[in-house]
């Protein structure tokens, strides 16, 4: 692990421990820096404020996902699901730290508001990626898929954060596979024969009429 990553992890752990022991509002930046063994200036250079410590992992993850999606993928729908899985795997790697963070966020209104904004940032990242990777995609399909993936991810993650039992990555993978099936983008390997639709139309028929007839038959 890179030194800055080790430093960040140590400061986050120290901050969350103090927040749990004495409260978010009652904990100062100076106390966090002292507990983590860093200077006040180093703390501000790494984070900026107490709220930023709580959401530090999300900032790193969002940047990593942005880089991952920018690499280009043959299956954009699958890339969004893979991005979701990587976020879950990160928090599942240290569930106790994730649960401590979750408890603190639940107790502090300003952190709950920040969490809502952070969740939306994931959704917006997925939405914008799909629109760019799939020229001509219906915006409703892009935003709907992004929103559903994000919602399903958060639902499974909360199972991990609210309980004490291990929630395997396969739980999320199964849920995301269902999301893909619902949107008809499960991929050839995961598509059952009865989910396939074959239609034949005259080449001269307008695309709008083709779409209308297909929609009528599917409904």
PDB file of C-alpha atoms in Angstrom:
ATOM      1  CA  UNK A   1       0.000   0.000   0.000  1.00  0.00           C
ATOM      2  CA  UNK A   2       1.211   3.484  -0.845  1.00  0.00           C
ATOM      3  CA  UNK A   3       2.418   5.536   2.134  1.00  0.00           C
ATOM      4  CA  UNK A   4      -0.285   8.180   1.662  1.00  0.00           C
ATOM      5  CA  UNK A   5      -2.922   5.438   1.612  1.00  0.00           C
ATOM      6  CA  UNK A   6      -1.548   3.989   4.845  1.00  0.00           C
ATOM      7  CA  UNK A   7      -1.558   7.438   6.410  1.00  0.00           C
ATOM      8  CA  UNK A   8      -5.139   8.076   5.295  1.00  0.00           C
ATOM      9  CA  UNK A   9      -6.317   4.728   6.651  1.00  0.00           C
ATOM     10  CA  UNK A  10      -4.636   5.373  10.000  1.00  0.00           C
ATOM     11  CA  UNK A  11      -6.162   8.821  10.373  1.00  0.00           C
ATOM     12  CA  UNK A  12      -9.628   7.589   9.390  1.00  0.00           C
ATOM     13  CA  UNK A  13      -9.459   4.747  11.926  1.00  0.00           C
ATOM     14  CA  UNK A  14      -8.290   7.096  14.686  1.00  0.00           C
ATOM     15  CA  UNK A  15     -11.011   9.627  13.864  1.00  0.00           C
ATOM     16  CA  UNK A  16     -13.800   7.059  13.838  1.00  0.00           C
ATOM     17  CA  UNK A  17     -12.641   5.654  17.164  1.00  0.00           C
ATOM     18  CA  UNK A  18     -12.748   9.118  18.726  1.00  0.00           C
ATOM     19  CA  UNK A  19     -16.127   9.896  17.171  1.00  0.00           C
ATOM     20  CA  UNK A  20     -17.513   6.659  18.616  1.00  0.00           C
ATOM     21  CA  UNK A  21     -16.051   7.289  22.064  1.00  0.00           C
ATOM     22  CA  UNK A  22     -16.836  10.969  22.601  1.00  0.00           C
ATOM     23  CA  UNK A  23     -19.100  12.104  19.778  1.00  0.00           C
ATOM     24  CA  UNK A  24     -18.547  13.797  16.428  1.00  0.00           C
ATOM     25  CA  UNK A  25     -19.196  17.362  17.596  1.00  0.00           C
ATOM     26  CA  UNK A  26     -17.084  16.911  20.727  1.00  0.00           C
ATOM     27  CA  UNK A  27     -14.018  15.724  18.789  1.00  0.00           C
ATOM     28  CA  UNK A  28     -11.563  18.293  17.482  1.00  0.00           C
ATOM     29  CA  UNK A  29      -9.180  18.101  14.549  1.00  0.00           C
ATOM     30  CA  UNK A  30      -6.310  18.476  16.998  1.00  0.00           C
ATOM     31  CA  UNK A  31      -7.450  15.397  18.912  1.00  0.00           C
ATOM     32  CA  UNK A  32      -7.698  13.367  15.724  1.00  0.00           C
ATOM     33  CA  UNK A  33      -4.257  14.436  14.541  1.00  0.00           C
ATOM     34  CA  UNK A  34      -2.712  13.613  17.905  1.00  0.00           C
ATOM     35  CA  UNK A  35      -4.380  10.178  18.056  1.00  0.00           C
ATOM     36  CA  UNK A  36      -3.249   9.386  14.501  1.00  0.00           C
ATOM     37  CA  UNK A  37       0.291  10.647  15.117  1.00  0.00           C
ATOM     38  CA  UNK A  38       0.218  13.333  12.436  1.00  0.00           C
ATOM     39  CA  UNK A  39       0.480  17.103  12.473  1.00  0.00           C
ATOM     40  CA  UNK A  40      -2.511  19.410  12.194  1.00  0.00           C
ATOM     41  CA  UNK A  41      -1.238  20.671   8.843  1.00  0.00           C
ATOM     42  CA  UNK A  42      -0.873  17.110   7.540  1.00  0.00           C
ATOM     43  CA  UNK A  43      -4.452  16.388   8.546  1.00  0.00           C
ATOM     44  CA  UNK A  44      -5.807  19.377   6.653  1.00  0.00           C
ATOM     45  CA  UNK A  45      -3.644  18.592   3.647  1.00  0.00           C
ATOM     46  CA  UNK A  46      -4.977  15.023   3.514  1.00  0.00           C
ATOM     47  CA  UNK A  47      -8.623  15.739   4.309  1.00  0.00           C
ATOM     48  CA  UNK A  48      -9.771  19.288   4.921  1.00  0.00           C
ATOM     49  CA  UNK A  49     -12.169  18.757   7.794  1.00  0.00           C
ATOM     50  CA  UNK A  50     -13.864  16.282  10.110  1.00  0.00           C
ATOM     51  CA  UNK A  51     -16.630  15.477   7.643  1.00  0.00           C
ATOM     52  CA  UNK A  52     -14.066  14.677   4.970  1.00  0.00           C
ATOM     53  CA  UNK A  53     -12.452  12.067   7.220  1.00  0.00           C
ATOM     54  CA  UNK A  54     -15.702  10.122   7.422  1.00  0.00           C
ATOM     55  CA  UNK A  55     -16.106  10.097   3.636  1.00  0.00           C
ATOM     56  CA  UNK A  56     -12.443   9.811   2.685  1.00  0.00           C
ATOM     57  CA  UNK A  57     -12.823   6.299   1.280  1.00  0.00           C
ATOM     58  CA  UNK A  58     -15.667   7.414  -0.967  1.00  0.00           C
ATOM     59  CA  UNK A  59     -13.556  10.183  -2.466  1.00  0.00           C
ATOM     60  CA  UNK A  60     -10.824   7.695  -3.333  1.00  0.00           C
ATOM     61  CA  UNK A  61     -13.323   5.138  -4.649  1.00  0.00           C
ATOM     62  CA  UNK A  62     -15.112   7.657  -6.855  1.00  0.00           C
ATOM     63  CA  UNK A  63     -11.825   8.644  -8.459  1.00  0.00           C
ATOM     64  CA  UNK A  64     -10.838   5.000  -8.959  1.00  0.00           C
ATOM     65  CA  UNK A  65     -14.200   4.205 -10.557  1.00  0.00           C
ATOM     66  CA  UNK A  66     -13.901   7.231 -12.831  1.00  0.00           C
ATOM     67  CA  UNK A  67     -10.523   5.929 -14.032  1.00  0.00           C
ATOM     68  CA  UNK A  68     -11.838   2.378 -14.393  1.00  0.00           C
ATOM     69  CA  UNK A  69     -14.828   3.410 -16.481  1.00  0.00           C
ATOM     70  CA  UNK A  70     -12.678   5.679 -18.635  1.00  0.00           C
ATOM     71  CA  UNK A  71     -10.626   2.662 -19.738  1.00  0.00           C
ATOM     72  CA  UNK A  72     -13.374   1.664 -22.148  1.00  0.00           C
ATOM     73  CA  UNK A  73     -15.386  -1.559 -21.934  1.00  0.00           C
ATOM     74  CA  UNK A  74     -17.096  -3.806 -24.475  1.00  0.00           C
ATOM     75  CA  UNK A  75     -20.018  -4.221 -22.076  1.00  0.00           C
ATOM     76  CA  UNK A  76     -20.826  -0.836 -20.480  1.00  0.00           C
ATOM     77  CA  UNK A  77     -23.724  -2.269 -18.456  1.00  0.00           C
ATOM     78  CA  UNK A  78     -21.400  -4.895 -17.025  1.00  0.00           C
ATOM     79  CA  UNK A  79     -18.747  -2.257 -16.316  1.00  0.00           C
ATOM     80  CA  UNK A  80     -21.189  -0.333 -14.118  1.00  0.00           C
ATOM     81  CA  UNK A  81     -21.995  -3.523 -12.208  1.00  0.00           C
ATOM     82  CA  UNK A  82     -18.291  -4.308 -11.829  1.00  0.00           C
ATOM     83  CA  UNK A  83     -17.736  -0.815 -10.441  1.00  0.00           C
ATOM     84  CA  UNK A  84     -20.501  -1.364  -7.895  1.00  0.00           C
ATOM     85  CA  UNK A  85     -18.984  -4.690  -6.883  1.00  0.00           C
ATOM     86  CA  UNK A  86     -15.566  -3.113  -6.324  1.00  0.00           C
ATOM     87  CA  UNK A  87     -17.065  -0.565  -3.914  1.00  0.00           C
ATOM     88  CA  UNK A  88     -18.823  -3.296  -1.952  1.00  0.00           C
ATOM     89  CA  UNK A  89     -15.641  -5.392  -1.828  1.00  0.00           C
ATOM     90  CA  UNK A  90     -13.738  -2.433  -0.404  1.00  0.00           C
ATOM     91  CA  UNK A  91     -16.066  -1.990   2.561  1.00  0.00           C
ATOM     92  CA  UNK A  92     -16.536  -5.738   3.062  1.00  0.00           C
ATOM     93  CA  UNK A  93     -12.753  -6.073   3.416  1.00  0.00           C
ATOM     94  CA  UNK A  94     -12.929  -4.321   6.815  1.00  0.00           C
ATOM     95  CA  UNK A  95     -16.560  -4.641   7.927  1.00  0.00           C
ATOM     96  CA  UNK A  96     -15.926  -3.473  11.491  1.00  0.00           C
ATOM     97  CA  UNK A  97     -14.520  -0.154  10.330  1.00  0.00           C
ATOM     98  CA  UNK A  98     -17.380   0.192   7.850  1.00  0.00           C
ATOM     99  CA  UNK A  99     -19.953  -0.507  10.574  1.00  0.00           C
ATOM    100  CA  UNK A 100     -18.383   2.041  12.879  1.00  0.00           C
ATOM    101  CA  UNK A 101     -18.543   4.658  10.128  1.00  0.00           C
ATOM    102  CA  UNK A 102     -22.163   3.746   9.370  1.00  0.00           C
ATOM    103  CA  UNK A 103     -23.184   4.147  13.011  1.00  0.00           C
ATOM    104  CA  UNK A 104     -21.553   7.559  13.249  1.00  0.00           C
ATOM    105  CA  UNK A 105     -23.217   8.763  10.049  1.00  0.00           C
ATOM    106  CA  UNK A 106     -26.627   7.655  11.341  1.00  0.00           C
ATOM    107  CA  UNK A 107     -26.177   9.696  14.529  1.00  0.00           C
ATOM    108  CA  UNK A 108     -25.030  12.989  12.973  1.00  0.00           C
ATOM    109  CA  UNK A 109     -27.518  14.902  10.758  1.00  0.00           C
ATOM    110  CA  UNK A 110     -24.857  16.774   8.787  1.00  0.00           C
ATOM    111  CA  UNK A 111     -23.175  13.474   7.937  1.00  0.00           C
ATOM    112  CA  UNK A 112     -26.465  11.909   6.844  1.00  0.00           C
ATOM    113  CA  UNK A 113     -26.949  14.799   4.438  1.00  0.00           C
ATOM    114  CA  UNK A 114     -23.414  14.361   3.126  1.00  0.00           C
ATOM    115  CA  UNK A 115     -24.099  10.658   2.639  1.00  0.00           C
ATOM    116  CA  UNK A 116     -27.144  11.393   0.453  1.00  0.00           C
ATOM    117  CA  UNK A 117     -25.013  13.634  -1.741  1.00  0.00           C
ATOM    118  CA  UNK A 118     -22.279  10.992  -1.941  1.00  0.00           C
ATOM    119  CA  UNK A 119     -24.719   8.292  -3.042  1.00  0.00           C
ATOM    120  CA  UNK A 120     -25.998  10.594  -5.767  1.00  0.00           C
ATOM    121  CA  UNK A 121     -22.430  11.141  -6.987  1.00  0.00           C
ATOM    122  CA  UNK A 122     -22.079   7.397  -7.651  1.00  0.00           C
ATOM    123  CA  UNK A 123     -25.401   7.352  -9.465  1.00  0.00           C
ATOM    124  CA  UNK A 124     -24.474  10.383 -11.565  1.00  0.00           C
ATOM    125  CA  UNK A 125     -21.079   8.876 -12.430  1.00  0.00           C
ATOM    126  CA  UNK A 126     -22.747   5.691 -13.715  1.00  0.00           C
ATOM    127  CA  UNK A 127     -25.414   7.641 -15.591  1.00  0.00           C
ATOM    128  CA  UNK A 128     -22.918   9.920 -17.342  1.00  0.00           C
ATOM    129  CA  UNK A 129     -20.684   6.966 -18.201  1.00  0.00           C
ATOM    130  CA  UNK A 130     -23.532   5.013 -19.824  1.00  0.00           C
ATOM    131  CA  UNK A 131     -24.628   8.021 -21.866  1.00  0.00           C
ATOM    132  CA  UNK A 132     -21.090   8.483 -23.141  1.00  0.00           C
ATOM    133  CA  UNK A 133     -20.351   4.790 -23.734  1.00  0.00           C
ATOM    134  CA  UNK A 134     -23.685   4.081 -25.453  1.00  0.00           C
ATOM    135  CA  UNK A 135     -24.391   6.823 -27.998  1.00  0.00           C
ATOM    136  CA  UNK A 136     -28.108   7.030 -28.647  1.00  0.00           C
ATOM    137  CA  UNK A 137     -29.111   5.306 -25.417  1.00  0.00           C
ATOM    138  CA  UNK A 138     -32.428   6.520 -24.049  1.00  0.00           C
ATOM    139  CA  UNK A 139     -31.528   8.856 -21.147  1.00  0.00           C
ATOM    140  CA  UNK A 140     -34.271   7.220 -19.086  1.00  0.00           C
ATOM    141  CA  UNK A 141     -32.615   3.830 -19.534  1.00  0.00           C
ATOM    142  CA  UNK A 142     -29.227   5.220 -18.524  1.00  0.00           C
ATOM    143  CA  UNK A 143     -30.434   7.052 -15.432  1.00  0.00           C
ATOM    144  CA  UNK A 144     -32.809   4.234 -14.496  1.00  0.00           C
ATOM    145  CA  UNK A 145     -30.108   1.584 -14.701  1.00  0.00           C
ATOM    146  CA  UNK A 146     -27.650   3.763 -12.780  1.00  0.00           C
ATOM    147  CA  UNK A 147     -30.214   4.468 -10.073  1.00  0.00           C
ATOM    148  CA  UNK A 148     -31.256   0.833  -9.729  1.00  0.00           C
ATOM    149  CA  UNK A 149     -27.673  -0.441  -9.530  1.00  0.00           C
ATOM    150  CA  UNK A 150     -26.915   2.157  -6.861  1.00  0.00           C
ATOM    151  CA  UNK A 151     -30.063   1.322  -4.897  1.00  0.00           C
ATOM    152  CA  UNK A 152     -29.446  -2.425  -5.036  1.00  0.00           C
ATOM    153  CA  UNK A 153     -25.826  -1.920  -4.006  1.00  0.00           C
ATOM    154  CA  UNK A 154     -26.849   0.194  -1.004  1.00  0.00           C
ATOM    155  CA  UNK A 155     -29.501  -2.338   0.010  1.00  0.00           C
ATOM    156  CA  UNK A 156     -26.991  -5.190   0.081  1.00  0.00           C
ATOM    157  CA  UNK A 157     -24.333  -3.038   1.736  1.00  0.00           C
ATOM    158  CA  UNK A 158     -26.759  -2.106   4.515  1.00  0.00           C
ATOM    159  CA  UNK A 159     -27.240  -5.818   5.225  1.00  0.00           C
ATOM    160  CA  UNK A 160     -23.517  -5.951   5.938  1.00  0.00           C
ATOM    161  CA  UNK A 161     -23.444  -2.733   7.966  1.00  0.00           C
ATOM    162  CA  UNK A 162     -26.520  -3.359  10.105  1.00  0.00           C
ATOM    163  CA  UNK A 163     -25.753  -6.957  11.057  1.00  0.00           C
ATOM    164  CA  UNK A 164     -22.848  -8.931  12.355  1.00  0.00           C
ATOM    165  CA  UNK A 165     -22.899 -11.685   9.774  1.00  0.00           C
ATOM    166  CA  UNK A 166     -20.702 -11.803   6.718  1.00  0.00           C
ATOM    167  CA  UNK A 167     -22.444 -10.811   3.487  1.00  0.00           C
ATOM    168  CA  UNK A 168     -20.535 -12.304   0.550  1.00  0.00           C
ATOM    169  CA  UNK A 169     -19.917 -10.435  -2.677  1.00  0.00           C
ATOM    170  CA  UNK A 170     -21.963 -13.101  -4.448  1.00  0.00           C
ATOM    171  CA  UNK A 171     -25.089 -11.668  -2.801  1.00  0.00           C
ATOM    172  CA  UNK A 172     -24.581  -8.395  -4.625  1.00  0.00           C
ATOM    173  CA  UNK A 173     -23.548 -10.137  -7.846  1.00  0.00           C
ATOM    174  CA  UNK A 174     -26.771 -12.141  -7.875  1.00  0.00           C
ATOM    175  CA  UNK A 175     -28.828  -8.997  -7.299  1.00  0.00           C
ATOM    176  CA  UNK A 176     -27.015  -7.106 -10.057  1.00  0.00           C
ATOM    177  CA  UNK A 177     -27.497 -10.010 -12.454  1.00  0.00           C
ATOM    178  CA  UNK A 178     -31.222  -9.658 -11.830  1.00  0.00           C
ATOM    179  CA  UNK A 179     -30.995  -5.925 -12.548  1.00  0.00           C
ATOM    180  CA  UNK A 180     -29.372  -6.693 -15.899  1.00  0.00           C
ATOM    181  CA  UNK A 181     -32.061  -9.239 -16.758  1.00  0.00           C
ATOM    182  CA  UNK A 182     -34.786  -6.726 -15.930  1.00  0.00           C
ATOM    183  CA  UNK A 183     -33.220  -4.261 -18.343  1.00  0.00           C
ATOM    184  CA  UNK A 184     -32.627  -6.894 -21.009  1.00  0.00           C
ATOM    185  CA  UNK A 185     -28.863  -6.344 -20.941  1.00  0.00           C
ATOM    186  CA  UNK A 186     -27.847  -9.561 -19.217  1.00  0.00           C
ATOM    187  CA  UNK A 187     -25.471 -10.602 -21.999  1.00  0.00           C
ATOM    188  CA  UNK A 188     -25.702 -13.639 -24.231  1.00  0.00           C
ATOM    189  CA  UNK A 189     -24.359 -16.089 -21.650  1.00  0.00           C
ATOM    190  CA  UNK A 190     -26.959 -15.040 -19.071  1.00  0.00           C
ATOM    191  CA  UNK A 191     -29.938 -14.713 -21.382  1.00  0.00           C
ATOM    192  CA  UNK A 192     -32.421 -17.587 -21.363  1.00  0.00           C
ATOM    193  CA  UNK A 193     -33.845 -18.726 -24.753  1.00  0.00           C
ATOM    194  CA  UNK A 194     -37.346 -17.563 -23.830  1.00  0.00           C
ATOM    195  CA  UNK A 195     -35.979 -14.079 -23.135  1.00  0.00           C
ATOM    196  CA  UNK A 196     -34.898 -13.665 -26.743  1.00  0.00           C
ATOM    197  CA  UNK A 197     -37.065 -11.769 -29.238  1.00  0.00           C
ATOM    198  CA  UNK A 198     -36.643 -12.217 -32.997  1.00  0.00           C
ATOM    199  CA  UNK A 199     -38.521  -9.873 -35.313  1.00  0.00           C
ATOM    200  CA  UNK A 200     -38.521  -9.397 -39.091  1.00  0.00           C
ATOM    201  CA  UNK A 201     -39.574  -6.144 -40.752  1.00  0.00           C
ATOM    202  CA  UNK A 202     -39.294  -4.723 -44.276  1.00  0.00           C
ATOM    203  CA  UNK A 203     -36.048  -2.813 -44.719  1.00  0.00           C
ATOM    204  CA  UNK A 204     -38.015   0.236 -45.880  1.00  0.00           C
ATOM    205  CA  UNK A 205     -40.122   0.457 -42.712  1.00  0.00           C
ATOM    206  CA  UNK A 206     -39.345   3.594 -40.662  1.00  0.00           C
ATOM    207  CA  UNK A 207     -37.452   2.944 -37.445  1.00  0.00           C
ATOM    208  CA  UNK A 208     -40.176   4.677 -35.474  1.00  0.00           C
ATOM    209  CA  UNK A 209     -42.765   2.207 -36.793  1.00  0.00           C
ATOM    210  CA  UNK A 210     -40.465  -0.736 -36.063  1.00  0.00           C
ATOM    211  CA  UNK A 211     -40.118   0.481 -32.490  1.00  0.00           C
ATOM    212  CA  UNK A 212     -43.862   1.008 -32.171  1.00  0.00           C
ATOM    213  CA  UNK A 213     -44.694  -2.495 -33.381  1.00  0.00           C
ATOM    214  CA  UNK A 214     -42.070  -4.110 -31.202  1.00  0.00           C
ATOM    215  CA  UNK A 215     -43.313  -2.248 -28.155  1.00  0.00           C
ATOM    216  CA  UNK A 216     -46.881  -3.227 -28.968  1.00  0.00           C
ATOM    217  CA  UNK A 217     -45.997  -6.917 -29.254  1.00  0.00           C
ATOM    218  CA  UNK A 218     -43.851  -6.930 -26.105  1.00  0.00           C
ATOM    219  CA  UNK A 219     -46.592  -5.234 -24.097  1.00  0.00           C
TER     220      UNK A 219
END
